[in-house]
CSV table of C-alpha atoms and ligand atoms in Angstrom, one decimal:
chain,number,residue,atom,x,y,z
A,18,UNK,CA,88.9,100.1,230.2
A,19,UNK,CA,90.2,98.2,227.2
A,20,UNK,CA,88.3,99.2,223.5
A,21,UNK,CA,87.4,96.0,223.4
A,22,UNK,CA,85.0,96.0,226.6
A,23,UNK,CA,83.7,99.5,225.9
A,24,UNK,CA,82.2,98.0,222.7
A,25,UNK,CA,80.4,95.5,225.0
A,26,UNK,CA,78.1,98.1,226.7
A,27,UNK,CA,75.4,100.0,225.6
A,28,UNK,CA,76.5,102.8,223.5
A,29,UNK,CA,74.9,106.0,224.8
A,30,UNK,CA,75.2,108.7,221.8
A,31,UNK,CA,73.8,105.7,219.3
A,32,UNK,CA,77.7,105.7,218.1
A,33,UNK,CA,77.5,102.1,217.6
A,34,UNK,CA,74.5,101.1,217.1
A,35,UNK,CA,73.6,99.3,213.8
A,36,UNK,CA,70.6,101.5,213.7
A,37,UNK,CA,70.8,105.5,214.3
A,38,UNK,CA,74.5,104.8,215.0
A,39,UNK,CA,77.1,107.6,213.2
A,40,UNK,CA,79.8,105.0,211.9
A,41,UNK,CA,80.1,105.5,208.3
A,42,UNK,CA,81.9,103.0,207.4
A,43,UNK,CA,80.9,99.4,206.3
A,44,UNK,CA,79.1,97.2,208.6
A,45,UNK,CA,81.0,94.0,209.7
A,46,UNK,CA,79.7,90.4,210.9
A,47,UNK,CA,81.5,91.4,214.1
A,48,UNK,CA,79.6,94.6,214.8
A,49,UNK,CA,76.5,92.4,214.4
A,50,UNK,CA,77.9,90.0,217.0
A,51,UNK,CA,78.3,92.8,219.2
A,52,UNK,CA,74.5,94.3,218.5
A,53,UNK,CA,73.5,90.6,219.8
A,54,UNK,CA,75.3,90.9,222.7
A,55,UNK,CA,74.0,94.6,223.4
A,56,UNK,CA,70.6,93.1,223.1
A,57,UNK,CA,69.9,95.9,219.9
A,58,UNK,CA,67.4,95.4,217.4
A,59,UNK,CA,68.2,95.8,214.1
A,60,UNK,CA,66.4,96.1,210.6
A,61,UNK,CA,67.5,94.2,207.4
A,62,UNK,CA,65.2,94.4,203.7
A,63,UNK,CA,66.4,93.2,200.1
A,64,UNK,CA,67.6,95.3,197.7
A,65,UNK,CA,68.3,94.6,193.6
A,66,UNK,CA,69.4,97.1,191.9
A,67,UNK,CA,71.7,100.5,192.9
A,68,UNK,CA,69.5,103.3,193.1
A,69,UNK,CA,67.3,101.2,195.9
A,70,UNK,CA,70.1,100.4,197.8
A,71,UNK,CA,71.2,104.0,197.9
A,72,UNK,CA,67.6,104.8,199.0
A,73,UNK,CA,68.3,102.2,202.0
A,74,UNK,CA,72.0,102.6,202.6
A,75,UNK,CA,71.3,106.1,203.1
A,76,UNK,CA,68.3,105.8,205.6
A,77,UNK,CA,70.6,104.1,207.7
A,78,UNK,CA,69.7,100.3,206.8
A,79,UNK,CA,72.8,98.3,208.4
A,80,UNK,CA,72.3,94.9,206.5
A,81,UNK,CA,70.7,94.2,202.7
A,82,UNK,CA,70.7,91.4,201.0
A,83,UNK,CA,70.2,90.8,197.5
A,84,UNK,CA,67.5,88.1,197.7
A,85,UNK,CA,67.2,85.3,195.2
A,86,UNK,CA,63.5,86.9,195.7
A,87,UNK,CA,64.9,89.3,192.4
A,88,UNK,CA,63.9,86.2,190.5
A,89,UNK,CA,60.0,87.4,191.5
A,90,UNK,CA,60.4,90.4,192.6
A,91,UNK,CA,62.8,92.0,190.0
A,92,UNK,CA,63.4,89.8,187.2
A,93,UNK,CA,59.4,88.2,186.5
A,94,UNK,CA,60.1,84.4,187.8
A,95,UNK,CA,57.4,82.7,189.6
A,96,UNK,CA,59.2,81.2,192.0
A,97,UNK,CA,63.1,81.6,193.6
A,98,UNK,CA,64.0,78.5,191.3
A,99,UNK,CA,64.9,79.3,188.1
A,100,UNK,CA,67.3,82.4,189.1
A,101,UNK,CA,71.0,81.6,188.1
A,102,UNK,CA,75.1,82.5,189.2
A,103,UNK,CA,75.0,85.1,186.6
A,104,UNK,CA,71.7,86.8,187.5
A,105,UNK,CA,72.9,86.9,191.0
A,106,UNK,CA,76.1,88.1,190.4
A,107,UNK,CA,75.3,91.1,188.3
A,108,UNK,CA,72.4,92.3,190.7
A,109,UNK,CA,74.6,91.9,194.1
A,110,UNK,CA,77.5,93.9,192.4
A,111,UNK,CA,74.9,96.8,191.2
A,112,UNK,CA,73.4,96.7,195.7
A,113,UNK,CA,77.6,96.9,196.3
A,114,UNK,CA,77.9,99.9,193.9
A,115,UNK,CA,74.7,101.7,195.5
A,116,UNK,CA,76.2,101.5,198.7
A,117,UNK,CA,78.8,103.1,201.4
A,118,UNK,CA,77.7,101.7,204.7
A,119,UNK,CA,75.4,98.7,204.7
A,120,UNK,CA,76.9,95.2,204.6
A,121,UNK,CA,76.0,93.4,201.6
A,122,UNK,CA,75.1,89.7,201.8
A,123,UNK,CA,74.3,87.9,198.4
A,124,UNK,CA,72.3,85.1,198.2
A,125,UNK,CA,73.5,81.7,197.1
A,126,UNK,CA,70.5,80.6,194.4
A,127,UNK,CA,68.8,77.1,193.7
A,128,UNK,CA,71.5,74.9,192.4
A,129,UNK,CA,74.5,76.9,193.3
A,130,UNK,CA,75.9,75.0,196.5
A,131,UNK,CA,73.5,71.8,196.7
A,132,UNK,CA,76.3,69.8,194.9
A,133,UNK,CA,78.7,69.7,197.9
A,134,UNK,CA,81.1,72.3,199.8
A,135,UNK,CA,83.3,72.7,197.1
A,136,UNK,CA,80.3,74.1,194.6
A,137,UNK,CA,79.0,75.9,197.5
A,138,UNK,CA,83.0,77.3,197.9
A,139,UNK,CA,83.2,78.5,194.2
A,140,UNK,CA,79.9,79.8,194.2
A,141,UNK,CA,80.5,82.0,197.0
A,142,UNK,CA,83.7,83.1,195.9
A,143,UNK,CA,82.1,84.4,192.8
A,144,UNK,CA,79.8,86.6,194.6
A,145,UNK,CA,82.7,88.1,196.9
A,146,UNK,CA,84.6,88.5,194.1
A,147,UNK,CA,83.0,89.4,191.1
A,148,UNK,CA,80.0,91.7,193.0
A,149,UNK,CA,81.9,92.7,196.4
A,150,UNK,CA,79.6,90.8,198.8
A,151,UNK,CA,80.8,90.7,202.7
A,152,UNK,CA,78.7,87.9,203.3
A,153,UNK,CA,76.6,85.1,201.8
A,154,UNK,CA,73.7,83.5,202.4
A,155,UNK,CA,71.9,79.8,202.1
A,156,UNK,CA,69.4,77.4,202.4
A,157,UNK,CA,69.0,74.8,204.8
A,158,UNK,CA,70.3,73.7,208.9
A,159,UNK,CA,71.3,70.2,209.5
A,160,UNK,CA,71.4,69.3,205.4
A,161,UNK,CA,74.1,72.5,204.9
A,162,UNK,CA,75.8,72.5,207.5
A,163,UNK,CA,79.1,71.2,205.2
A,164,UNK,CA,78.7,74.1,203.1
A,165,UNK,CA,78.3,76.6,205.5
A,166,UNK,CA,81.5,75.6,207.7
A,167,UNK,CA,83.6,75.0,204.6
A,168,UNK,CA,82.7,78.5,203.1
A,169,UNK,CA,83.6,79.9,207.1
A,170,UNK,CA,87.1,78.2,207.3
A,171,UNK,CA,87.7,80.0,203.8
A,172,UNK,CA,86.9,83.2,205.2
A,173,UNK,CA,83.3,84.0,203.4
A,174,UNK,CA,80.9,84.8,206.1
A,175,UNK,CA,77.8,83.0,206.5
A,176,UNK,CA,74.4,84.0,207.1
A,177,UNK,CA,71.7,80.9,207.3
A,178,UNK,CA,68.2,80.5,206.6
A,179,UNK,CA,65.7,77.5,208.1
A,180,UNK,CA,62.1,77.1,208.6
A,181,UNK,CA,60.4,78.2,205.1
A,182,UNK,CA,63.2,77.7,203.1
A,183,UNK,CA,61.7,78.6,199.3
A,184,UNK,CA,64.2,77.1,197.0
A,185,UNK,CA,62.5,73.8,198.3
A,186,UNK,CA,59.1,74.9,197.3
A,187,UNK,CA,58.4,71.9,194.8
A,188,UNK,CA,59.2,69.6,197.7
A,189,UNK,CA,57.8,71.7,200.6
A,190,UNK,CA,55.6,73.9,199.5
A,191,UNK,CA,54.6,77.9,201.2
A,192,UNK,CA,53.8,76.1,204.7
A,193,UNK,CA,54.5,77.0,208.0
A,194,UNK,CA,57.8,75.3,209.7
A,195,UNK,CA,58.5,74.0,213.2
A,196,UNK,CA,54.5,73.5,214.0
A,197,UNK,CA,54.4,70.6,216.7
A,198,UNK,CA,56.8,69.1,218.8
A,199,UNK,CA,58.3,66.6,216.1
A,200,UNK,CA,59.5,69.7,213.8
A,201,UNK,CA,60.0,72.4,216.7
A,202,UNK,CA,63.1,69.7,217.9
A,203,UNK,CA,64.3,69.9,214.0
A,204,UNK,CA,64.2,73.4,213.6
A,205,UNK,CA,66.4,73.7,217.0
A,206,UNK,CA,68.3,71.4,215.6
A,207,UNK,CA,68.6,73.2,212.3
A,208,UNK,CA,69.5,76.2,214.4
A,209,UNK,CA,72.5,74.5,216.5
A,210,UNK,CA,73.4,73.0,213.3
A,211,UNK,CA,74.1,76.6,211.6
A,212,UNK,CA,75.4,77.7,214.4
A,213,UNK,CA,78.0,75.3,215.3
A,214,UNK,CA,79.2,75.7,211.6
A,215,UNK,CA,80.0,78.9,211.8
A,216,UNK,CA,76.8,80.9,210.7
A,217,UNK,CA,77.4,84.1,211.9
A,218,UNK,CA,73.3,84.8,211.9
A,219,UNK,CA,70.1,83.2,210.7
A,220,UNK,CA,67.0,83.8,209.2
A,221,UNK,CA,63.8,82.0,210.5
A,222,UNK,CA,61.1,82.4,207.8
A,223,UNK,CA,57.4,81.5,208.5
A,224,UNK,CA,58.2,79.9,212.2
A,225,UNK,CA,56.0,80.4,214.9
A,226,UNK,CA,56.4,83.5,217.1
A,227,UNK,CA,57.2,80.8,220.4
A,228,UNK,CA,59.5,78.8,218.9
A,229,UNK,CA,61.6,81.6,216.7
A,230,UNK,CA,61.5,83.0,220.5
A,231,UNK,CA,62.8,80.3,222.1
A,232,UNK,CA,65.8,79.9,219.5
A,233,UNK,CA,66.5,83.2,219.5
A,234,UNK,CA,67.4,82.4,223.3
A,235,UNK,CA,69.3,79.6,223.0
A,236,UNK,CA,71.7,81.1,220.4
A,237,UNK,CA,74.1,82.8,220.9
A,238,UNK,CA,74.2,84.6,216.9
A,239,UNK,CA,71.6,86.6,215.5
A,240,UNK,CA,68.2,85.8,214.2
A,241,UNK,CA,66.6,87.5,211.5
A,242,UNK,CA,62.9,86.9,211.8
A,243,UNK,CA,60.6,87.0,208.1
A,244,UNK,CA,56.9,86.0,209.8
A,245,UNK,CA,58.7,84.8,212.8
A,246,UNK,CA,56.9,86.7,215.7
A,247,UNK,CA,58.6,89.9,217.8
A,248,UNK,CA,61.3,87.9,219.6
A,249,UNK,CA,64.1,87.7,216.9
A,250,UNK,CA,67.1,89.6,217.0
A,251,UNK,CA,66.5,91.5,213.2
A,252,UNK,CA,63.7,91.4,211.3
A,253,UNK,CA,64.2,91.5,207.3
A,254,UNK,CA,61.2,92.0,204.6
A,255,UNK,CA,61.3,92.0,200.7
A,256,UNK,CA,61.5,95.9,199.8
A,257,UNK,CA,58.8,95.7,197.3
A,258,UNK,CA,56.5,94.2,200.4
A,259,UNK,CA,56.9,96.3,202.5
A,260,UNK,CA,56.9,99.1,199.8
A,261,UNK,CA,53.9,98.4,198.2
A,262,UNK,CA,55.3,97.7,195.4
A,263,UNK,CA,54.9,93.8,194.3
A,264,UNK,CA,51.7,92.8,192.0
A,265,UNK,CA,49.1,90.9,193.5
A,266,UNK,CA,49.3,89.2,197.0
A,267,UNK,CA,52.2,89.3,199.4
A,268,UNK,CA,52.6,87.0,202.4
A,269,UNK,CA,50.4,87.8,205.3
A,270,UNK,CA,53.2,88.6,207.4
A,271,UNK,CA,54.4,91.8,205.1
A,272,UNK,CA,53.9,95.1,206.9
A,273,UNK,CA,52.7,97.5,204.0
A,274,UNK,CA,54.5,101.1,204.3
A,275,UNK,CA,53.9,102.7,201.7
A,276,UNK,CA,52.0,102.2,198.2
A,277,UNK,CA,54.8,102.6,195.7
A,278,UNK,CA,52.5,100.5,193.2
A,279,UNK,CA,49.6,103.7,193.2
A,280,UNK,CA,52.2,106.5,193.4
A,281,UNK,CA,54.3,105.4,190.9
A,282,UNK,CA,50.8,104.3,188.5
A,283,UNK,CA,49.2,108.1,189.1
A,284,UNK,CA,52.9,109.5,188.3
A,285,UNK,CA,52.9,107.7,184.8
A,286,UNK,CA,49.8,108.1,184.1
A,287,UNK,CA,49.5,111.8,185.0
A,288,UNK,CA,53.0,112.0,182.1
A,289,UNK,CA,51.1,109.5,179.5
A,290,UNK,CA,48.2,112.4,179.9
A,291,UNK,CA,50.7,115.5,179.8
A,292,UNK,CA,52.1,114.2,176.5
A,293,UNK,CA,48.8,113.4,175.0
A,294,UNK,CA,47.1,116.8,176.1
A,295,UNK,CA,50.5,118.6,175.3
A,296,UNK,CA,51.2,120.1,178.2
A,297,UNK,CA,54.7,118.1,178.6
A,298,UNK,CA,57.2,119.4,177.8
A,299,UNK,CA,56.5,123.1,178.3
A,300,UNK,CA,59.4,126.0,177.1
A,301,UNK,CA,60.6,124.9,181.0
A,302,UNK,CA,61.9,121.5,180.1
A,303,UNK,CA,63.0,122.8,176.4
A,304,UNK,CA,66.5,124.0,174.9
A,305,UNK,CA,66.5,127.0,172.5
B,419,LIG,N1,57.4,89.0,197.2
B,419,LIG,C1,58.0,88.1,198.0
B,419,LIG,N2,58.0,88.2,199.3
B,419,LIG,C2,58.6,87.2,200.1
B,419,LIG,O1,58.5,87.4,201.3
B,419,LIG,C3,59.3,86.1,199.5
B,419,LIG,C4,59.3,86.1,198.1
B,419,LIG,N3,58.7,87.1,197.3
B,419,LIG,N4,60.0,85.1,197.4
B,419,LIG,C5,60.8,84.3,198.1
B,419,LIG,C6,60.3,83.9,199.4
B,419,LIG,C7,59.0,83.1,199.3
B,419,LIG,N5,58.3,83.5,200.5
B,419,LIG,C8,57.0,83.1,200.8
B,419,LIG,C9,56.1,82.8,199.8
B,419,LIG,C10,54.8,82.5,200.1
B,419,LIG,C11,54.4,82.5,201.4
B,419,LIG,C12,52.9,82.2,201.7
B,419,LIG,O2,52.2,81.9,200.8
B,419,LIG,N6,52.6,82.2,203.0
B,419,LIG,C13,51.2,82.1,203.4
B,419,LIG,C14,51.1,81.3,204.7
B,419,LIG,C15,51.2,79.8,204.5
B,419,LIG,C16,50.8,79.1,205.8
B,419,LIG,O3,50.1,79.7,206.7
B,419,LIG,O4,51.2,77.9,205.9
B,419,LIG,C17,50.6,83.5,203.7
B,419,LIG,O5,49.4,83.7,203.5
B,419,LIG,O6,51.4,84.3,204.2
B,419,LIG,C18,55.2,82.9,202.4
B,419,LIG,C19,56.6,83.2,202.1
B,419,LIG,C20,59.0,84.5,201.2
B,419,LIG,N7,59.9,85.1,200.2
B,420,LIG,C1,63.1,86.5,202.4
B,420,LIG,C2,64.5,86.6,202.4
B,420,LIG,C3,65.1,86.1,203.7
B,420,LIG,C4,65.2,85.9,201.3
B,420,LIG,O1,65.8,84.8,201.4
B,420,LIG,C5,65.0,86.5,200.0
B,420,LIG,O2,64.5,87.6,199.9
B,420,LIG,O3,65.4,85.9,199.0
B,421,LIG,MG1,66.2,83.9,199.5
């Protein structure tokens, strides 16, 4: 049996797989091809700074992206809009840094590729080469799909994103995508788009869970579900979600695991009290 068709079967010992699997090195768009093909699961969440991603990489999360969702979930933006190159940049080289194993795919922002191919070329570039990214993503099926297979032919892997697509959210709004038969045929054909360009996976945000099903079958990559029912390939959420760690309300579709927001206000203010009663620092935490 050849290497090649060994990788194609169910790996036994978890070797392999994207999840629980004992490679150490750095996850490639191929070996999420082949996780497609072994029908595997797999889990994706955003990361912004180092020290998170360490926290990730070394729980054994295959795929991160740094999410233009650091414009409100990191840097205090309302929206994904106003986040820029530079901002991206620096917090996609800082994921790279914290990181041994997990492929890193940076997120094209508002602005950065909407111009044509070209800008979408030279912003992506930056990202691989300035930060270290293995992959980027973007916005939009049918209206990107110039971008995406120019940025392919170039050598930058691709990952999409259709349904909710939040950089549109002055035209668009939070709603829903691919409700009724009209805009269920447009998201498939969003999905065909991506994929004949080259995509090699692609988020469906807010889509519902028949539909993201029913793509998820007729493609051949990937799909990474965000409020897109049980059927998709991956399933990616924004850390501080699913953390418990974002102010005020999250989408309905967030899975809270933990309440970073109360541990981390009962840590602070048990320190604010230790200082003002004086019992921090003690002779423990003190040089003589
Ligand atoms: N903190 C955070 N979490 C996210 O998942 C996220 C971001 N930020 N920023 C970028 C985008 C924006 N996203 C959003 C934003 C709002 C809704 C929202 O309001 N959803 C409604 C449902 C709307 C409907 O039913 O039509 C909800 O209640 O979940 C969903 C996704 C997902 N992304
Ligand atoms: C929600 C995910 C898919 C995203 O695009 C982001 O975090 O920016
Ligand atoms: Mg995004």
């Amino acid at each position: 049996m050849t290497q090649l068709s060994a990788a194609h079967t169910k790996p036994s010992d978890g070797s392999k797989a994207l999840y629980g699997g004992k490679g150490t090195r750095r996850i490639t768009v191929r070996d999420i091809a082949l996780a497609k093909e072994r029908g595997e699961k797999w889990p994706m969440l955003t990361a912004y700074d180092a020290t998170t991603a360490s926290v990730f990489d070394e729980a054994g999360i295959p795929v991160m992206l740094v999410g233009d969702s650091a414009a409100n979930c990191h840097l205090g933006y309302e929206t994904t809009v106003p986040v820029t190159m530079d901002e991206m940049t620096m917090l996609s080289a800082a994921v790279v840094r914290g990181t041994s194993r997990a492929l890193i795919v940076g997120d094209l922002p508002f602005g950065s590729y909407q111009e044509g191919p070209v800008q979408a070329l030279r912003s992506a570039t930056r990202l691989v080469k300035e930060a270290g990214v293995g992959a980027v993503k973007l916005e939009g099926g049918e209206r990107s799909h110039e971008q995406i297979r120019l940025l392919v032919e170039s050598g930058i892997p691709v990952m999409a994103h259709i349904g909710l697509t939040p950089q549109s959210v002055n035209s668009m709004g939070y709603r829903v995508q691919g409700r009724g038969e009209e805009a269920a045929q447009q998201l498939l054909r969003d999905a065909k788009a991506v994929q004949d360009a080259g995509a090699f996976a692609v988020v469906l945000e807010l889509v519902p869970a028949e539909l993201a099903a029913e793509v998820t079958r007729v493609l051949h990559i990937p799909t990474v579900g965000i409020g897109a029912g049980p059927e998709t390939d991956a399933q990616v959420l924004v850390w501080t979600d699913m953390l418990g760690l974002t102010g005020g309300r999250v989408p309905k579709f967030v899975k809270q695991y933990a309440n970073l927001r109360e541990v981390m206000g009962n840590a602070v203010k048990a320190f604010a009290e230790d200082v003002v009663g004086g019992t921090f620092p003690l002779d423990e935490h003190s040089v003589h």
